[in-house]
């Protein structure tokens, strides 16, 4: 995988429209235009740790151009990093691709977000606000519900 220098690490994001659940960026809808992203299935299992938590979500791209998730920020945490899991071991990556007409899935056991230096411990029932920063689509704000520590999402298939 190509590695990119992190961008927007200190990005002061303009206010983005916050919606509960799915968030859709405006796009041409033709399927051949630029990246057209939506976020679904976001959740954070209530962490056992006072200092660290994981987060999962799916980013769907209905556009005809790829995008890249380049960084993540949240008021909850001093640092949010993107990790991939390779042969059972996780490692930080600088970016992850969101393919054209495809999906980037962050799920338990695979790619995930790592919230570190937590400013408080998130508890089940609350929502954590985070901002996903993309190379092409700018900033997407996500409300991530905190679920039970053992929550497993239904796949819906
Ligand atoms: Cu990790």
mmCIF file of C-alpha atoms and ligand atoms in Angstrom:
data_model
loop_
_atom_site.group_PDB
_atom_site.id
_atom_site.type_symbol
_atom_site.label_atom_id
_atom_site.label_comp_id
_atom_site.label_asym_id
_atom_site.label_seq_id
_atom_site.Cartn_x
_atom_site.Cartn_y
_atom_site.Cartn_z
ATOM 1 C CA UNK A 1 0.000 0.000 0.000
ATOM 2 C CA UNK A 2 1.256 3.449 -0.842
ATOM 3 C CA UNK A 3 1.943 5.589 2.184
ATOM 4 C CA UNK A 4 1.131 9.263 2.235
ATOM 5 C CA UNK A 5 2.326 11.931 4.570
ATOM 6 C CA UNK A 6 -0.530 12.805 6.914
ATOM 7 C CA UNK A 7 -2.384 15.877 5.843
ATOM 8 C CA UNK A 8 -4.819 18.068 7.747
ATOM 9 C CA UNK A 9 -3.410 16.833 11.070
ATOM 10 C CA UNK A 10 -3.998 20.257 12.552
ATOM 11 C CA UNK A 11 -6.904 21.092 10.311
ATOM 12 C CA UNK A 12 -9.274 23.578 11.885
ATOM 13 C CA UNK A 13 -12.435 22.300 10.305
ATOM 14 C CA UNK A 14 -15.273 24.623 9.386
ATOM 15 C CA UNK A 15 -18.590 23.665 10.870
ATOM 16 C CA UNK A 16 -19.912 20.667 9.012
ATOM 17 C CA UNK A 17 -23.534 19.676 8.961
ATOM 18 C CA UNK A 18 -24.093 17.072 11.628
ATOM 19 C CA UNK A 19 -26.769 14.496 11.076
ATOM 20 C CA UNK A 20 -27.701 11.573 13.215
ATOM 21 C CA UNK A 21 -26.955 8.359 11.434
ATOM 22 C CA UNK A 22 -25.967 8.588 7.797
ATOM 23 C CA UNK A 23 -24.378 11.667 6.401
ATOM 24 C CA UNK A 24 -24.304 12.261 2.676
ATOM 25 C CA UNK A 25 -22.143 14.772 0.879
ATOM 26 C CA UNK A 26 -23.646 16.623 -2.017
ATOM 27 C CA UNK A 27 -22.622 15.178 -5.346
ATOM 28 C CA UNK A 28 -23.785 14.989 -8.916
ATOM 29 C CA UNK A 29 -25.259 11.531 -8.405
ATOM 30 C CA UNK A 30 -24.364 10.411 -11.885
ATOM 31 C CA UNK A 31 -21.912 7.872 -10.536
ATOM 32 C CA UNK A 32 -19.148 9.084 -12.798
ATOM 33 C CA UNK A 33 -18.306 12.341 -11.068
ATOM 34 C CA UNK A 34 -16.120 13.006 -8.064
ATOM 35 C CA UNK A 35 -16.084 10.966 -4.882
ATOM 36 C CA UNK A 36 -19.482 10.976 -3.219
ATOM 37 C CA UNK A 37 -19.204 9.700 0.318
ATOM 38 C CA UNK A 38 -21.638 8.561 2.948
ATOM 39 C CA UNK A 39 -20.929 7.118 6.372
ATOM 40 C CA UNK A 40 -22.933 4.345 7.992
ATOM 41 C CA UNK A 41 -22.742 1.731 10.738
ATOM 42 C CA UNK A 42 -20.626 3.928 13.014
ATOM 43 C CA UNK A 43 -20.176 2.721 16.587
ATOM 44 C CA UNK A 44 -17.746 2.653 19.453
ATOM 45 C CA UNK A 45 -17.786 -0.257 21.895
ATOM 46 C CA UNK A 46 -17.718 1.169 25.413
ATOM 47 C CA UNK A 47 -14.030 0.876 26.274
ATOM 48 C CA UNK A 48 -12.615 -1.006 29.224
ATOM 49 C CA UNK A 49 -9.717 1.403 29.314
ATOM 50 C CA UNK A 50 -9.785 4.955 30.649
ATOM 51 C CA UNK A 51 -7.318 6.053 28.034
ATOM 52 C CA UNK A 52 -8.093 4.242 24.795
ATOM 53 C CA UNK A 53 -11.109 3.259 22.660
ATOM 54 C CA UNK A 54 -11.748 1.784 19.231
ATOM 55 C CA UNK A 55 -14.259 2.958 16.635
ATOM 56 C CA UNK A 56 -15.785 1.369 13.556
ATOM 57 C CA UNK A 57 -17.727 2.631 10.548
ATOM 58 C CA UNK A 58 -18.327 2.094 6.859
ATOM 59 C CA UNK A 59 -17.627 4.742 4.234
ATOM 60 C CA UNK A 60 -19.468 4.240 0.954
ATOM 61 C CA UNK A 61 -18.372 6.051 -2.197
ATOM 62 C CA UNK A 62 -21.042 6.327 -4.877
ATOM 63 C CA UNK A 63 -18.903 8.598 -7.023
ATOM 64 C CA UNK A 64 -16.672 7.723 -9.922
ATOM 65 C CA UNK A 65 -13.399 8.876 -8.328
ATOM 66 C CA UNK A 66 -11.559 7.403 -5.387
ATOM 67 C CA UNK A 67 -10.906 9.309 -2.196
ATOM 68 C CA UNK A 68 -8.628 8.795 0.790
ATOM 69 C CA UNK A 69 -9.309 8.975 4.484
ATOM 70 C CA UNK A 70 -6.266 10.972 5.569
ATOM 71 C CA UNK A 71 -6.931 11.727 9.227
ATOM 72 C CA UNK A 72 -9.525 11.718 11.974
ATOM 73 C CA UNK A 73 -10.069 14.156 14.825
ATOM 74 C CA UNK A 74 -12.414 14.147 17.820
ATOM 75 C CA UNK A 75 -13.014 16.310 20.853
ATOM 76 C CA UNK A 76 -13.068 13.112 22.883
ATOM 77 C CA UNK A 77 -9.461 12.203 22.287
ATOM 78 C CA UNK A 78 -6.081 13.888 22.097
ATOM 79 C CA UNK A 79 -5.228 11.616 19.212
ATOM 80 C CA UNK A 80 -7.206 9.523 16.741
ATOM 81 C CA UNK A 81 -5.252 7.223 14.471
ATOM 82 C CA UNK A 82 -6.277 4.878 11.685
ATOM 83 C CA UNK A 83 -5.096 1.298 12.070
ATOM 84 C CA UNK A 84 -5.123 -1.710 9.834
ATOM 85 C CA UNK A 85 -4.801 -5.275 11.027
ATOM 86 C CA UNK A 86 -2.223 -7.429 9.264
ATOM 87 C CA UNK A 87 -1.833 -11.060 10.322
ATOM 88 C CA UNK A 88 -3.516 -10.305 13.624
ATOM 89 C CA UNK A 89 -1.260 -7.375 14.475
ATOM 90 C CA UNK A 90 -2.428 -3.806 14.140
ATOM 91 C CA UNK A 91 -0.387 -1.008 12.723
ATOM 92 C CA UNK A 92 -1.003 2.664 12.135
ATOM 93 C CA UNK A 93 -1.486 3.848 8.562
ATOM 94 C CA UNK A 94 -1.320 7.369 7.178
ATOM 95 C CA UNK A 95 -4.343 6.947 4.950
ATOM 96 C CA UNK A 96 -6.857 4.423 3.659
ATOM 97 C CA UNK A 97 -8.383 4.426 0.183
ATOM 98 C CA UNK A 98 -12.105 4.725 -0.435
ATOM 99 C CA UNK A 99 -12.400 3.211 -3.925
ATOM 100 C CA UNK A 100 -14.687 4.653 -6.598
ATOM 101 C CA UNK A 101 -18.059 2.873 -6.488
ATOM 102 C CA UNK A 102 -16.767 1.030 -3.449
ATOM 103 C CA UNK A 103 -16.536 0.975 0.301
ATOM 104 C CA UNK A 104 -13.977 1.372 3.032
ATOM 105 C CA UNK A 105 -15.041 -0.849 5.910
ATOM 106 C CA UNK A 106 -13.682 -0.378 9.400
ATOM 107 C CA UNK A 107 -14.823 -3.378 11.417
ATOM 108 C CA UNK A 108 -13.815 -5.362 14.450
ATOM 109 C CA UNK A 109 -10.786 -7.488 13.590
ATOM 110 C CA UNK A 110 -9.836 -5.318 10.615
ATOM 111 C CA UNK A 111 -9.327 -1.641 9.946
ATOM 112 C CA UNK A 112 -10.339 0.532 12.868
ATOM 113 C CA UNK A 113 -10.038 3.921 14.469
ATOM 114 C CA UNK A 114 -8.029 4.199 17.653
ATOM 115 C CA UNK A 115 -8.937 6.972 20.070
ATOM 116 C CA UNK A 116 -6.084 7.665 22.451
ATOM 117 C CA UNK A 117 -5.441 10.164 25.247
ATOM 118 C CA UNK A 118 -9.158 10.118 26.072
ATOM 119 C CA UNK A 119 -10.327 13.276 27.810
ATOM 120 C CA UNK A 120 -13.143 11.333 29.464
ATOM 121 C CA UNK A 121 -14.403 7.782 29.362
ATOM 122 C CA UNK A 122 -17.273 7.335 26.877
ATOM 123 C CA UNK A 123 -20.264 5.404 28.167
ATOM 124 C CA UNK A 124 -22.960 3.410 26.442
ATOM 125 C CA UNK A 125 -25.815 5.557 25.169
ATOM 126 C CA UNK A 126 -23.830 8.692 24.464
ATOM 127 C CA UNK A 127 -22.577 9.879 21.101
ATOM 128 C CA UNK A 128 -19.025 10.771 20.220
ATOM 129 C CA UNK A 129 -18.490 13.431 17.571
ATOM 130 C CA UNK A 130 -15.628 12.917 15.194
ATOM 131 C CA UNK A 131 -14.443 14.441 11.977
ATOM 132 C CA UNK A 132 -13.198 12.369 9.086
ATOM 133 C CA UNK A 133 -10.797 14.250 6.841
ATOM 134 C CA UNK A 134 -10.608 13.203 3.193
ATOM 135 C CA UNK A 135 -8.118 14.147 0.499
ATOM 136 C CA UNK A 136 -10.859 15.102 -1.980
ATOM 137 C CA UNK A 137 -14.117 15.488 -0.104
ATOM 138 C CA UNK A 138 -12.912 17.609 2.800
ATOM 139 C CA UNK A 139 -14.339 17.034 6.265
ATOM 140 C CA UNK A 140 -17.258 14.790 7.145
ATOM 141 C CA UNK A 141 -18.622 14.997 10.679
ATOM 142 C CA UNK A 142 -19.947 11.791 12.208
ATOM 143 C CA UNK A 143 -21.966 11.133 15.357
ATOM 144 C CA UNK A 144 -20.725 7.781 16.611
ATOM 145 C CA UNK A 145 -22.961 6.078 19.175
ATOM 146 C CA UNK A 146 -21.305 4.315 22.090
ATOM 147 C CA UNK A 147 -22.584 0.757 22.362
ATOM 148 C CA UNK A 148 -22.038 -1.934 24.966
ATOM 149 C CA UNK A 149 -18.536 -3.324 25.346
ATOM 150 C CA UNK A 150 -19.585 -6.563 23.674
ATOM 151 C CA UNK A 151 -21.761 -5.058 20.927
ATOM 152 C CA UNK A 152 -21.606 -6.809 17.553
ATOM 153 C CA UNK A 153 -23.288 -5.090 14.617
ATOM 154 C CA UNK A 154 -25.855 -6.935 12.555
ATOM 155 C CA UNK A 155 -24.560 -7.200 9.037
ATOM 156 C CA UNK A 156 -27.978 -6.729 7.488
ATOM 157 C CA UNK A 157 -27.484 -9.354 4.799
HETATM 158 CU CU1 LIG B 1 -5.429 -0.318 16.715
#
